[in-house]
mmCIF file of C-alpha atoms and ligand atoms in Angstrom:
data_model
loop_
_atom_site.group_PDB
_atom_site.id
_atom_site.type_symbol
_atom_site.label_atom_id
_atom_site.label_comp_id
_atom_site.label_asym_id
_atom_site.label_seq_id
_atom_site.Cartn_x
_atom_site.Cartn_y
_atom_site.Cartn_z
ATOM 1 C CA MET Z 79 44.705 -22.603 -38.797
ATOM 2 C CA ILE Z 80 42.699 -24.305 -36.075
ATOM 3 C CA ARG Z 81 45.775 -24.769 -33.957
ATOM 4 C CA ARG Z 82 46.691 -21.076 -34.286
ATOM 5 C CA SER Z 83 43.247 -19.808 -33.299
ATOM 6 C CA LEU Z 84 42.872 -22.191 -30.360
ATOM 7 C CA PRO Z 85 44.656 -19.981 -27.779
ATOM 8 C CA TRP Z 86 42.415 -17.051 -28.835
ATOM 9 C CA LEU Z 87 39.329 -19.192 -28.602
ATOM 10 C CA LEU Z 88 40.353 -20.276 -25.112
ATOM 11 C CA LEU Z 89 40.981 -16.669 -24.107
ATOM 12 C CA VAL Z 90 37.526 -15.642 -25.368
ATOM 13 C CA LEU Z 91 35.907 -18.507 -23.455
ATOM 14 C CA VAL Z 92 37.701 -17.526 -20.244
ATOM 15 C CA LEU Z 93 36.642 -13.878 -20.663
ATOM 16 C CA VAL Z 94 33.027 -14.874 -21.332
ATOM 17 C CA ALA Z 95 33.063 -17.100 -18.239
ATOM 18 C CA LEU Z 96 34.481 -14.240 -16.135
ATOM 19 C CA GLY Z 97 31.851 -11.884 -17.521
ATOM 20 C CA LEU Z 98 29.087 -14.327 -16.583
ATOM 21 C CA ARG Z 99 30.498 -14.667 -13.110
ATOM 22 C CA ASN Z 100 30.486 -10.924 -12.668
ATOM 23 C CA ARG Z 101 26.906 -10.735 -13.833
ATOM 24 C CA ASN Z 102 25.956 -13.429 -11.368
ATOM 25 C CA ASN Z 103 27.690 -11.549 -8.585
ATOM 26 C CA ASP Z 104 25.406 -8.590 -9.227
ATOM 27 C CA ALA Z 105 22.269 -10.693 -9.107
ATOM 28 C CA PRO Z 106 21.000 -11.540 -5.614
ATOM 29 C CA ALA Z 107 22.657 -14.832 -4.734
ATOM 30 C CA TYR Z 108 20.454 -17.743 -3.697
ATOM 31 C CA ASP Z 109 20.126 -17.612 0.062
ATOM 32 C CA PRO Z 110 18.717 -20.706 1.797
ATOM 33 C CA ARG Z 111 17.739 -18.576 4.798
ATOM 34 C CA LEU Z 112 15.371 -16.411 2.757
ATOM 35 C CA VAL Z 113 11.854 -17.823 2.288
ATOM 36 C CA GLU Z 114 9.615 -15.832 -0.044
ATOM 37 C CA ARG Z 115 6.119 -16.214 -1.443
ATOM 38 C CA GLU Z 116 3.966 -14.089 -3.749
ATOM 39 C CA PHE Z 117 0.259 -14.419 -4.366
ATOM 40 C CA PHE Z 118 -2.785 -12.316 -5.229
ATOM 41 C CA ALA Z 119 -5.030 -11.110 -2.411
ATOM 42 C CA LEU Z 120 -6.920 -7.922 -1.525
ATOM 43 C CA GLY Z 121 -6.926 -7.037 -5.229
ATOM 44 C CA THR Z 122 -3.164 -6.771 -5.403
ATOM 45 C CA LEU Z 123 0.092 -8.696 -5.397
ATOM 46 C CA VAL Z 124 1.094 -9.680 -1.869
ATOM 47 C CA SER Z 125 4.609 -10.811 -1.037
ATOM 48 C CA ILE Z 126 5.826 -12.288 2.208
ATOM 49 C CA SER Z 127 9.556 -12.615 2.951
ATOM 50 C CA VAL Z 128 10.911 -14.330 6.026
ATOM 51 C CA TYR Z 129 14.584 -14.381 6.947
ATOM 52 C CA LEU Z 130 15.441 -17.448 9.033
ATOM 53 C CA GLN Z 131 17.923 -17.733 11.894
ATOM 54 C CA ASP Z 132 18.773 -21.089 10.458
ATOM 55 C CA ALA Z 133 17.945 -22.779 7.135
ATOM 56 C CA SER Z 134 16.495 -25.761 9.040
ATOM 57 C CA GLN Z 135 13.456 -23.591 9.913
ATOM 58 C CA ALA Z 136 12.389 -23.424 6.259
ATOM 59 C CA ALA Z 137 9.536 -25.950 6.562
ATOM 60 C CA ALA Z 138 8.181 -24.214 9.682
ATOM 61 C CA ALA Z 139 8.341 -20.871 7.873
ATOM 62 C CA GLU Z 140 6.441 -22.276 4.885
ATOM 63 C CA ALA Z 141 3.771 -23.543 7.287
ATOM 64 C CA ALA Z 142 3.540 -20.137 8.974
ATOM 65 C CA ILE Z 143 3.223 -18.461 5.572
ATOM 66 C CA ASN Z 144 0.433 -20.913 4.659
ATOM 67 C CA GLU Z 145 -1.403 -19.836 7.802
ATOM 68 C CA ALA Z 146 -0.825 -16.177 6.932
ATOM 69 C CA GLN Z 147 -2.190 -16.704 3.443
ATOM 70 C CA LEU Z 148 -5.310 -18.438 4.790
ATOM 71 C CA TRP Z 149 -5.866 -15.664 7.305
ATOM 72 C CA LEU Z 150 -5.611 -13.094 4.526
ATOM 73 C CA GLU Z 151 -8.165 -14.953 2.414
ATOM 74 C CA ARG Z 152 -10.631 -14.912 5.309
ATOM 75 C CA PHE Z 153 -9.859 -11.252 6.007
ATOM 76 C CA GLU Z 154 -10.439 -10.375 2.362
ATOM 77 C CA ARG Z 155 -13.738 -12.201 2.200
ATOM 78 C CA ARG Z 156 -15.012 -10.385 5.277
ATOM 79 C CA HIS Z 157 -13.880 -6.932 4.264
ATOM 80 C CA ARG Z 158 -14.563 -6.629 0.558
ATOM 81 C CA PRO Z 159 -17.336 -4.120 -0.079
ATOM 82 C CA TRP Z 160 -18.949 -5.901 -3.040
ATOM 83 C CA GLY Z 161 -19.860 -9.421 -3.967
ATOM 84 C CA GLU Z 162 -19.930 -12.005 -1.191
ATOM 85 C CA GLY Z 163 -18.975 -11.601 2.445
ATOM 86 C CA GLU Z 164 -19.917 -9.763 5.631
ATOM 87 C CA LEU Z 165 -19.138 -6.209 4.542
ATOM 88 C CA ALA Z 166 -20.857 -6.713 1.186
ATOM 89 C CA ASP Z 167 -23.969 -7.978 3.050
ATOM 90 C CA LEU Z 168 -23.863 -4.959 5.332
ATOM 91 C CA ASN Z 169 -23.581 -2.607 2.343
ATOM 92 C CA ARG Z 170 -26.588 -4.293 0.752
ATOM 93 C CA ALA Z 171 -28.622 -3.766 3.956
ATOM 94 C CA LEU Z 172 -27.721 -0.045 3.827
ATOM 95 C CA LEU Z 173 -28.781 0.117 0.176
ATOM 96 C CA ARG Z 174 -32.172 -1.265 1.164
ATOM 97 C CA GLY Z 175 -32.464 1.636 3.604
ATOM 98 C CA GLU Z 176 -32.053 -0.546 6.698
ATOM 99 C CA GLN Z 177 -29.994 0.007 9.801
ATOM 100 C CA ALA Z 178 -27.044 -2.390 9.598
ATOM 101 C CA VAL Z 179 -25.642 -4.363 12.531
ATOM 102 C CA ILE Z 180 -21.825 -4.358 12.512
ATOM 103 C CA PRO Z 181 -20.722 -7.990 12.913
ATOM 104 C CA GLY Z 182 -18.175 -8.525 15.707
ATOM 105 C CA GLU Z 183 -15.359 -9.507 13.312
ATOM 106 C CA LEU Z 184 -15.763 -6.239 11.395
ATOM 107 C CA ARG Z 185 -15.931 -3.980 14.414
ATOM 108 C CA PRO Z 186 -12.194 -3.389 14.848
ATOM 109 C CA LEU Z 187 -11.836 -2.054 11.301
ATOM 110 C CA PHE Z 188 -15.029 0.012 11.517
ATOM 111 C CA GLU Z 189 -13.974 1.582 14.800
ATOM 112 C CA ARG Z 190 -10.407 2.275 13.687
ATOM 113 C CA SER Z 191 -11.624 3.754 10.414
ATOM 114 C CA VAL Z 192 -14.095 6.082 12.077
ATOM 115 C CA GLU Z 193 -11.350 7.285 14.422
ATOM 116 C CA LEU Z 194 -8.811 7.828 11.617
ATOM 117 C CA SER Z 195 -11.393 9.517 9.429
ATOM 118 C CA LYS Z 196 -12.036 12.012 12.199
ATOM 119 C CA ALA Z 197 -8.307 12.585 12.701
ATOM 120 C CA SER Z 198 -7.893 13.256 8.978
ATOM 121 C CA GLY Z 199 -10.645 15.879 8.989
ATOM 122 C CA GLY Z 200 -12.764 13.566 6.833
ATOM 123 C CA LEU Z 201 -10.212 13.323 3.998
ATOM 124 C CA PHE Z 202 -9.807 9.613 4.671
ATOM 125 C CA GLU Z 203 -13.465 8.677 4.217
ATOM 126 C CA PRO Z 204 -14.324 4.966 4.484
ATOM 127 C CA ARG Z 205 -18.028 5.685 3.768
ATOM 128 C CA ILE Z 206 -17.076 6.643 0.222
ATOM 129 C CA GLY Z 207 -17.911 3.292 -1.429
ATOM 130 C CA ALA Z 208 -20.900 4.478 -3.484
ATOM 131 C CA LEU Z 209 -18.758 7.187 -5.096
ATOM 132 C CA VAL Z 210 -15.957 4.694 -5.740
ATOM 133 C CA LYS Z 211 -18.493 2.492 -7.477
ATOM 134 C CA LEU Z 212 -19.976 5.378 -9.439
ATOM 135 C CA TRP Z 213 -16.493 6.182 -10.762
ATOM 136 C CA GLY Z 214 -16.029 2.519 -11.597
ATOM 137 C CA PHE Z 215 -12.964 2.017 -9.406
ATOM 138 C CA ASP Z 216 -14.553 -0.964 -7.709
ATOM 139 C CA GLU Z 217 -13.901 -2.822 -10.962
ATOM 140 C CA GLU Z 218 -10.503 -4.389 -11.303
ATOM 141 C CA THR Z 219 -10.616 -5.194 -14.970
ATOM 142 C CA HIS Z 220 -13.052 -2.914 -16.808
ATOM 143 C CA LEU Z 221 -12.564 0.720 -16.033
ATOM 144 C CA ARG Z 222 -14.817 3.508 -17.298
ATOM 145 C CA SER Z 223 -13.461 5.738 -20.002
ATOM 146 C CA THR Z 224 -15.324 8.928 -19.078
ATOM 147 C CA PRO Z 225 -16.173 10.594 -15.751
ATOM 148 C CA PRO Z 226 -19.698 9.873 -14.435
ATOM 149 C CA PRO Z 227 -22.446 12.512 -14.862
ATOM 150 C CA ALA Z 228 -21.981 15.491 -12.525
ATOM 151 C CA ASP Z 229 -25.576 15.172 -11.250
ATOM 152 C CA ASP Z 230 -24.916 11.629 -10.059
ATOM 153 C CA ILE Z 231 -21.840 12.800 -8.164
ATOM 154 C CA VAL Z 232 -23.758 15.656 -6.531
ATOM 155 C CA GLY Z 233 -26.600 13.292 -5.562
ATOM 156 C CA LEU Z 234 -24.240 10.896 -3.786
ATOM 157 C CA MET Z 235 -22.348 13.733 -2.121
ATOM 158 C CA GLN Z 236 -25.590 15.053 -0.636
ATOM 159 C CA LYS Z 237 -26.429 11.647 0.784
ATOM 160 C CA LEU Z 238 -22.931 11.271 2.214
ATOM 161 C CA ARG Z 239 -23.115 14.692 3.891
ATOM 162 C CA ALA Z 240 -26.488 13.889 5.413
ATOM 163 C CA ALA Z 241 -25.347 10.479 6.739
ATOM 164 C CA PRO Z 242 -23.962 9.902 10.254
ATOM 165 C CA ALA Z 243 -20.165 9.858 10.542
ATOM 166 C CA THR Z 244 -20.116 7.479 13.500
ATOM 167 C CA LEU Z 245 -21.496 4.125 14.580
ATOM 168 C CA SER Z 246 -24.449 3.934 16.938
ATOM 169 C CA ALA Z 247 -25.406 1.593 19.771
ATOM 170 C CA CYS Z 248 -28.367 -0.669 19.035
ATOM 171 C CA ASN Z 249 -29.294 -2.975 21.880
ATOM 172 C CA PRO Z 250 -28.699 -5.942 22.038
ATOM 173 C CA HIS Z 251 -25.911 -5.366 19.489
ATOM 174 C CA PRO Z 252 -22.939 -3.262 20.503
ATOM 175 C CA ALA Z 253 -22.673 -1.377 17.204
ATOM 176 C CA CYS Z 254 -24.798 -0.495 14.200
ATOM 177 C CA TYR Z 255 -24.672 1.998 11.370
ATOM 178 C CA GLY Z 256 -27.419 3.914 9.674
ATOM 179 C CA ALA Z 257 -29.994 3.840 8.322
ATOM 180 C CA ALA Z 258 -28.139 5.811 5.680
ATOM 181 C CA ALA Z 259 -29.126 4.961 2.144
ATOM 182 C CA GLY Z 260 -26.360 6.090 -0.170
ATOM 183 C CA VAL Z 261 -23.534 5.148 2.186
ATOM 184 C CA GLN Z 262 -21.430 2.141 1.209
ATOM 185 C CA TRP Z 263 -18.430 1.329 3.363
ATOM 186 C CA ASP Z 264 -15.125 0.738 1.592
ATOM 187 C CA PHE Z 265 -11.973 -0.098 3.541
ATOM 188 C CA GLY Z 266 -9.784 -0.104 0.420
ATOM 189 C CA ALA Z 267 -7.633 2.709 1.783
ATOM 190 C CA ILE Z 268 -6.816 1.079 5.133
ATOM 191 C CA ALA Z 269 -7.286 -2.697 4.922
ATOM 192 C CA LYS Z 270 -4.002 -3.580 3.208
ATOM 193 C CA GLY Z 271 -1.877 -1.678 5.716
ATOM 194 C CA LEU Z 272 -3.802 -3.169 8.625
ATOM 195 C CA ALA Z 273 -3.524 -6.688 7.188
ATOM 196 C CA ALA Z 274 0.219 -6.359 6.505
ATOM 197 C CA GLN Z 275 0.742 -5.253 10.115
ATOM 198 C CA GLU Z 276 -1.334 -8.142 11.404
ATOM 199 C CA LEU Z 277 0.608 -10.696 9.330
ATOM 200 C CA VAL Z 278 3.976 -9.444 10.527
ATOM 201 C CA GLY Z 279 2.614 -9.842 14.082
ATOM 202 C CA GLN Z 280 1.382 -13.363 13.379
ATOM 203 C CA LEU Z 281 4.717 -14.389 11.881
ATOM 204 C CA ALA Z 282 6.527 -12.934 14.897
ATOM 205 C CA ALA Z 283 4.235 -14.932 17.192
ATOM 206 C CA ALA Z 284 5.153 -18.059 15.201
ATOM 207 C CA GLY Z 285 8.822 -17.345 15.941
ATOM 208 C CA PHE Z 286 9.814 -15.393 12.810
ATOM 209 C CA ALA Z 287 11.027 -11.988 13.844
ATOM 210 C CA ASN Z 288 12.632 -10.968 10.541
ATOM 211 C CA THR Z 289 9.912 -10.452 7.970
ATOM 212 C CA ILE Z 290 8.496 -8.194 5.294
ATOM 213 C CA VAL Z 291 4.901 -8.253 4.154
ATOM 214 C CA ASN Z 292 4.145 -6.106 1.120
ATOM 215 C CA ALA Z 293 0.566 -5.797 -0.066
ATOM 216 C CA GLY Z 294 0.766 -3.660 -3.209
ATOM 217 C CA GLY Z 295 2.941 -0.919 -1.725
ATOM 218 C CA ASN Z 296 1.547 -1.338 1.792
ATOM 219 C CA LEU Z 297 4.649 -2.678 3.412
ATOM 220 C CA VAL Z 298 5.352 -3.643 7.015
ATOM 221 C CA PHE Z 299 8.667 -5.085 8.101
ATOM 222 C CA SER Z 300 10.414 -6.216 11.255
ATOM 223 C CA GLY Z 301 13.963 -7.178 12.157
ATOM 224 C CA GLN Z 302 16.544 -7.486 9.421
ATOM 225 C CA ARG Z 303 17.824 -9.629 6.577
ATOM 226 C CA GLY Z 304 20.518 -11.634 8.318
ATOM 227 C CA GLU Z 305 23.548 -9.466 9.011
ATOM 228 C CA ARG Z 306 22.236 -6.499 7.068
ATOM 229 C CA SER Z 307 19.076 -4.456 7.094
ATOM 230 C CA TRP Z 308 16.111 -4.990 4.817
ATOM 231 C CA ARG Z 309 16.221 -2.680 1.788
ATOM 232 C CA ILE Z 310 12.901 -1.201 0.828
ATOM 233 C CA GLY Z 311 12.203 0.365 -2.531
ATOM 234 C CA ILE Z 312 9.663 3.180 -2.710
ATOM 235 C CA ARG Z 313 7.980 3.163 -6.085
ATOM 236 C CA HIS Z 314 8.379 6.109 -8.429
ATOM 237 C CA PRO Z 315 4.850 7.246 -9.383
ATOM 238 C CA ARG Z 316 5.840 7.628 -13.020
ATOM 239 C CA ALA Z 317 8.376 4.830 -13.139
ATOM 240 C CA PRO Z 318 8.926 3.231 -16.467
ATOM 241 C CA GLY Z 319 9.841 -0.309 -15.483
ATOM 242 C CA ALA Z 320 10.978 -0.867 -11.961
ATOM 243 C CA ARG Z 321 12.524 2.544 -11.240
ATOM 244 C CA THR Z 322 12.351 3.504 -7.612
ATOM 245 C CA LEU Z 323 11.871 6.942 -6.155
ATOM 246 C CA ALA Z 324 14.012 6.126 -3.144
ATOM 247 C CA THR Z 325 15.376 3.211 -1.186
ATOM 248 C CA PHE Z 326 15.162 2.887 2.557
ATOM 249 C CA ALA Z 327 17.546 0.755 4.614
ATOM 250 C CA PRO Z 328 17.460 1.526 8.345
ATOM 251 C CA ARG Z 329 20.793 1.540 10.150
ATOM 252 C CA GLU Z 330 19.292 -0.360 13.074
ATOM 253 C CA PRO Z 331 16.427 -2.848 12.881
ATOM 254 C CA PRO Z 332 13.279 -1.034 14.029
ATOM 255 C CA GLN Z 333 12.276 -1.505 17.686
ATOM 256 C CA ALA Z 334 8.753 -2.375 16.577
ATOM 257 C CA ALA Z 335 7.451 -3.403 13.150
ATOM 258 C CA LEU Z 336 7.601 -0.417 10.814
ATOM 259 C CA ALA Z 337 5.106 0.326 8.057
ATOM 260 C CA VAL Z 338 6.161 2.112 4.875
ATOM 261 C CA VAL Z 339 3.005 2.692 2.875
ATOM 262 C CA THR Z 340 2.752 4.367 -0.507
ATOM 263 C CA SER Z 341 -0.448 5.527 -2.179
ATOM 264 C CA GLY Z 342 -0.490 6.864 -5.705
ATOM 265 C CA ASP Z 343 -2.593 7.950 -8.640
ATOM 266 C CA TYR Z 344 -1.166 5.108 -10.747
ATOM 267 C CA GLU Z 345 -2.817 2.147 -9.040
ATOM 268 C CA ARG Z 346 -6.152 2.434 -10.834
ATOM 269 C CA TYR Z 347 -7.042 5.157 -13.329
ATOM 270 C CA PHE Z 348 -8.355 6.023 -16.755
ATOM 271 C CA GLU Z 349 -7.535 8.909 -19.025
ATOM 272 C CA HIS Z 350 -10.074 11.177 -20.648
ATOM 273 C CA GLU Z 351 -9.307 14.224 -22.804
ATOM 274 C CA GLY Z 352 -5.717 14.282 -21.630
ATOM 275 C CA ARG Z 353 -6.556 14.074 -17.905
ATOM 276 C CA ARG Z 354 -5.934 11.240 -15.527
ATOM 277 C CA TYR Z 355 -8.874 10.188 -13.345
ATOM 278 C CA HIS Z 356 -7.608 7.990 -10.536
ATOM 279 C CA HIS Z 357 -9.070 5.973 -7.687
ATOM 280 C CA ILE Z 358 -8.375 8.291 -4.742
ATOM 281 C CA LEU Z 359 -11.422 10.496 -4.435
ATOM 282 C CA ASP Z 360 -11.717 13.798 -2.641
ATOM 283 C CA PRO Z 361 -14.781 13.500 -0.398
ATOM 284 C CA ARG Z 362 -15.257 17.279 -0.640
ATOM 285 C CA THR Z 363 -15.680 17.260 -4.430
ATOM 286 C CA GLY Z 364 -16.594 13.654 -5.194
ATOM 287 C CA ALA Z 365 -13.870 13.622 -7.875
ATOM 288 C CA PRO Z 366 -10.283 12.311 -7.970
ATOM 289 C CA ALA Z 367 -7.927 14.284 -5.740
ATOM 290 C CA ARG Z 368 -5.634 16.717 -7.567
ATOM 291 C CA GLY Z 369 -2.139 18.024 -6.945
ATOM 292 C CA LEU Z 370 -0.233 15.097 -5.437
ATOM 293 C CA ILE Z 371 0.507 11.929 -7.370
ATOM 294 C CA SER Z 372 2.024 9.885 -4.569
ATOM 295 C CA ALA Z 373 2.464 9.891 -0.807
ATOM 296 C CA THR Z 374 4.530 7.635 1.442
ATOM 297 C CA VAL Z 375 4.048 7.399 5.190
ATOM 298 C CA PHE Z 376 6.386 5.753 7.712
ATOM 299 C CA ALA Z 377 4.722 4.738 10.995
ATOM 300 C CA HIS Z 378 4.743 1.909 13.529
ATOM 301 C CA ASP Z 379 1.130 1.188 12.640
ATOM 302 C CA GLY Z 380 0.111 -0.212 9.255
ATOM 303 C CA ALA Z 381 -3.526 0.936 9.436
ATOM 304 C CA LEU Z 382 -2.522 4.495 10.309
ATOM 305 C CA ALA Z 383 0.171 4.580 7.599
ATOM 306 C CA ASP Z 384 -2.283 3.318 4.968
ATOM 307 C CA ALA Z 385 -5.150 5.657 5.898
ATOM 308 C CA ALA Z 386 -2.748 8.592 6.198
ATOM 309 C CA ALA Z 387 -1.043 7.995 2.819
ATOM 310 C CA THR Z 388 -4.481 8.193 1.180
ATOM 311 C CA ALA Z 389 -5.476 11.251 3.242
ATOM 312 C CA LEU Z 390 -2.270 13.112 2.286
ATOM 313 C CA ILE Z 391 -3.046 12.691 -1.416
ATOM 314 C CA VAL Z 392 -6.543 14.039 -0.829
ATOM 315 C CA ALA Z 393 -5.174 16.943 1.238
ATOM 316 C CA GLY Z 394 -3.019 18.040 -1.706
ATOM 317 C CA PRO Z 395 0.150 20.155 -1.934
ATOM 318 C CA ALA Z 396 -1.032 22.959 0.348
ATOM 319 C CA HIS Z 397 -2.435 20.907 3.207
ATOM 320 C CA TRP Z 398 -0.707 17.515 3.345
ATOM 321 C CA ARG Z 399 1.679 18.685 6.066
ATOM 322 C CA ASP Z 400 -1.158 19.774 8.366
ATOM 323 C CA THR Z 401 -3.078 16.583 7.689
ATOM 324 C CA ALA Z 402 -0.024 14.501 8.599
ATOM 325 C CA ARG Z 403 0.310 16.439 11.856
ATOM 326 C CA ARG Z 404 -3.355 15.994 12.711
ATOM 327 C CA MET Z 405 -3.033 12.256 12.164
ATOM 328 C CA GLY Z 406 0.119 12.029 14.292
ATOM 329 C CA VAL Z 407 2.395 11.199 11.339
ATOM 330 C CA ASP Z 408 5.802 12.835 11.423
ATOM 331 C CA GLN Z 409 7.647 10.864 8.730
ATOM 332 C CA ALA Z 410 6.212 11.234 5.246
ATOM 333 C CA LEU Z 411 7.067 12.290 1.721
ATOM 334 C CA VAL Z 412 4.890 13.383 -1.172
ATOM 335 C CA VAL Z 413 5.369 13.833 -4.912
ATOM 336 C CA ASP Z 414 3.493 16.589 -6.704
ATOM 337 C CA GLU Z 415 2.269 16.727 -10.301
ATOM 338 C CA SER Z 416 5.548 18.300 -11.454
ATOM 339 C CA GLY Z 417 7.497 15.391 -9.969
ATOM 340 C CA ALA Z 418 8.976 17.447 -7.112
ATOM 341 C CA VAL Z 419 9.373 15.593 -3.816
ATOM 342 C CA GLN Z 420 8.734 17.103 -0.396
ATOM 343 C CA VAL Z 421 9.796 15.444 2.823
ATOM 344 C CA THR Z 422 8.874 16.109 6.449
ATOM 345 C CA PRO Z 423 11.798 17.309 8.606
ATOM 346 C CA ALA Z 424 11.822 14.059 10.648
ATOM 347 C CA LEU Z 425 12.193 11.971 7.492
ATOM 348 C CA ALA Z 426 14.640 14.427 5.906
ATOM 349 C CA ALA Z 427 16.922 13.776 8.897
ATOM 350 C CA ARG Z 428 17.267 10.213 7.607
ATOM 351 C CA ALA Z 429 17.708 11.200 3.933
ATOM 352 C CA GLY Z 430 20.805 12.034 1.936
ATOM 353 C CA ASP Z 431 23.537 10.453 -0.148
ATOM 354 C CA ALA Z 432 25.331 7.097 -0.152
ATOM 355 C CA ASP Z 433 25.356 6.523 3.632
ATOM 356 C CA ALA Z 434 21.879 7.786 4.437
ATOM 357 C CA GLU Z 435 19.036 5.499 5.461
ATOM 358 C CA LEU Z 436 16.725 7.031 2.851
ATOM 359 C CA ARG Z 437 18.393 7.505 -0.519
ATOM 360 C CA PHE Z 438 16.646 9.233 -3.406
ATOM 361 C CA ALA Z 439 17.117 8.208 -7.024
ATOM 362 C CA GLU Z 440 19.873 10.102 -8.779
ATOM 363 C CA GLY Z 441 18.902 13.521 -10.051
ATOM 364 C CA LEU Z 442 15.649 13.638 -8.124
ATOM 365 C CA ARG Z 443 14.554 17.079 -6.855
ATOM 366 C CA TRP Z 444 13.578 16.970 -3.205
ATOM 367 C CA SER Z 445 13.142 19.524 -0.471
ATOM 368 C CA VAL Z 446 12.134 19.671 3.146
ATOM 369 C CA ALA Z 447 8.630 20.863 3.912
ATOM 370 C CA PRO Z 448 8.492 23.277 6.850
HETATM 371 P P1 LIG J 563 -5.113 3.586 -1.191
HETATM 372 O O1 LIG J 563 -4.550 2.810 -2.328
HETATM 373 O O2 LIG J 563 -4.744 3.073 0.154
HETATM 374 O O3 LIG J 563 -4.853 5.050 -1.330
HETATM 375 O O4 LIG J 563 -6.706 3.380 -1.224
HETATM 376 C C1 LIG J 563 -7.460 3.728 -2.344
HETATM 377 C C2 LIG J 563 -8.804 3.035 -2.291
HETATM 378 O O5 LIG J 563 -9.560 3.503 -1.170
HETATM 379 C C3 LIG J 563 -9.660 3.310 -3.511
HETATM 380 O O6 LIG J 563 -9.499 2.312 -4.493
HETATM 381 C C4 LIG J 563 -11.071 3.337 -2.935
HETATM 382 O O7 LIG J 563 -11.571 2.017 -2.810
HETATM 383 C C5 LIG J 563 -10.878 3.893 -1.553
HETATM 384 N N1 LIG J 563 -10.907 5.376 -1.482
HETATM 385 C C6 LIG J 563 -10.877 6.276 -2.492
HETATM 386 N N2 LIG J 563 -10.859 7.538 -2.003
HETATM 387 C C7 LIG J 563 -10.897 7.427 -0.647
HETATM 388 C C8 LIG J 563 -10.897 8.372 0.426
HETATM 389 N N3 LIG J 563 -10.849 9.693 0.222
HETATM 390 N N4 LIG J 563 -10.924 7.865 1.687
HETATM 391 C C9 LIG J 563 -10.960 6.550 1.923
HETATM 392 N N5 LIG J 563 -10.968 5.617 0.965
HETATM 393 C C10 LIG J 563 -10.913 6.042 -0.315
HETATM 394 MG MG1 LIG J 564 -4.307 3.974 1.954
#
C-alpha cells in the first residue's frame, strides 16, 4: 500500500513545491540594493526607501536615513501646534493676546504658508488651529463624537476674519504675528509635504539620488528603482484593505524630485447621525469640507502639493479646478462623494490602460475635467 502511494505522494510534494515557488515569484523578491525604514513621525507613518547603486552602500544609506529621522524629529518638535516646542509656544503667546515673534527656524514655513494661503483664495488656511482644536482633530486618539456647538464655531470664525492674514515687521525682529487672540497656527496641511521634499533633498545631498519618502500619503520621490521606475500607489478613499485608486509609474525618472500628495476625508473623522465629520475644515463655514473625499496633486514641490491637495478638498466639486489653476497646479485628480474620479487634462494625458504611466483600478469611473 505504502509503496503504491509513494509515487503519488512524491507528485503531490513536487506540485506543492512548484506552487510555493510561484507564490514566491509574485511576492517582491529580497533586493539587497533596497534599503527601507518605517517609523512614526508628524502624527503618521513615515517610510523612507533608498535604492542603492551598489549593495556596498547599505551602511552609508542607513546612516543617512538615521540623519533624516533625527532631522524629522527636530522638525516635528518645532512645528507642532500643541504641547511642547516653538510653534506651540507661539500659539500660547497668541492665546494670551500678545504679539508673537516668529522664531527664525519657523519663518520659512510661516512665509510659505501665507503665500500659499493667498494663492488658494484662503481655502488653505494655516491660521485655522483653534477651529481644528474645537472640532477635536488635534487629538490623535480620542475623537469627539458630536460636532461642537454652532455658537462656538461662529465665535472662532469671527475672530479669524478679524485677524491679520499676513506677518508684520517688528523691529528688531524681522517677523511677528498678531496680536490676534483666537488665531492658532496649524501647519498640518503643509508640513508633511514640505518635510518629505526636504528629506529627499538631504538624501540626494548625501549621495542617494533614488529615493522615496512617504509621510502618510505625502510622497516625494526621485530617480528610479534600479532598472525600472518607482511604482506609486494612490490610496482609494474608501479602500477596504490596501486597495489602490490608481498606480503611477513614470516612464522616465523625473528631472527633479516629484511630489504626489493625497489628502482625504478618511485620515481623521468621526461619524454622527449617519454623517462623516472629517479633519479638513472649510474656513468659510468652520465645518468639515463637503463634496470631495480625496484629492491628489502632482508637483515638483512637496509643500505646494500638500497645501494644494487640502485646498482642492475645501474648494469642492465645483471649484477645485479653478483653485488648482490659481495655485499653479496642473496635474491633479479628485474623487467626489459618489466615488467618481475627475482628472485634469495634463494628468489625463498620462492616464490610461496597461501601458500608461497612471493606471486606474479596474472598473473605476474617471473623466477629464475641462
Ligand atoms: P491634510 O491631511 O494635508 O489635508 O491636512 C489636514 C490637516 O490640516 C488637519 O488635520 C488640520 O490640522 C489642518 N487643516 C484642516 N483644515 C485646513 C484648512 N482648510 N487649511 C489648512 N489646514 C487645515
Ligand atoms: Mg495637505
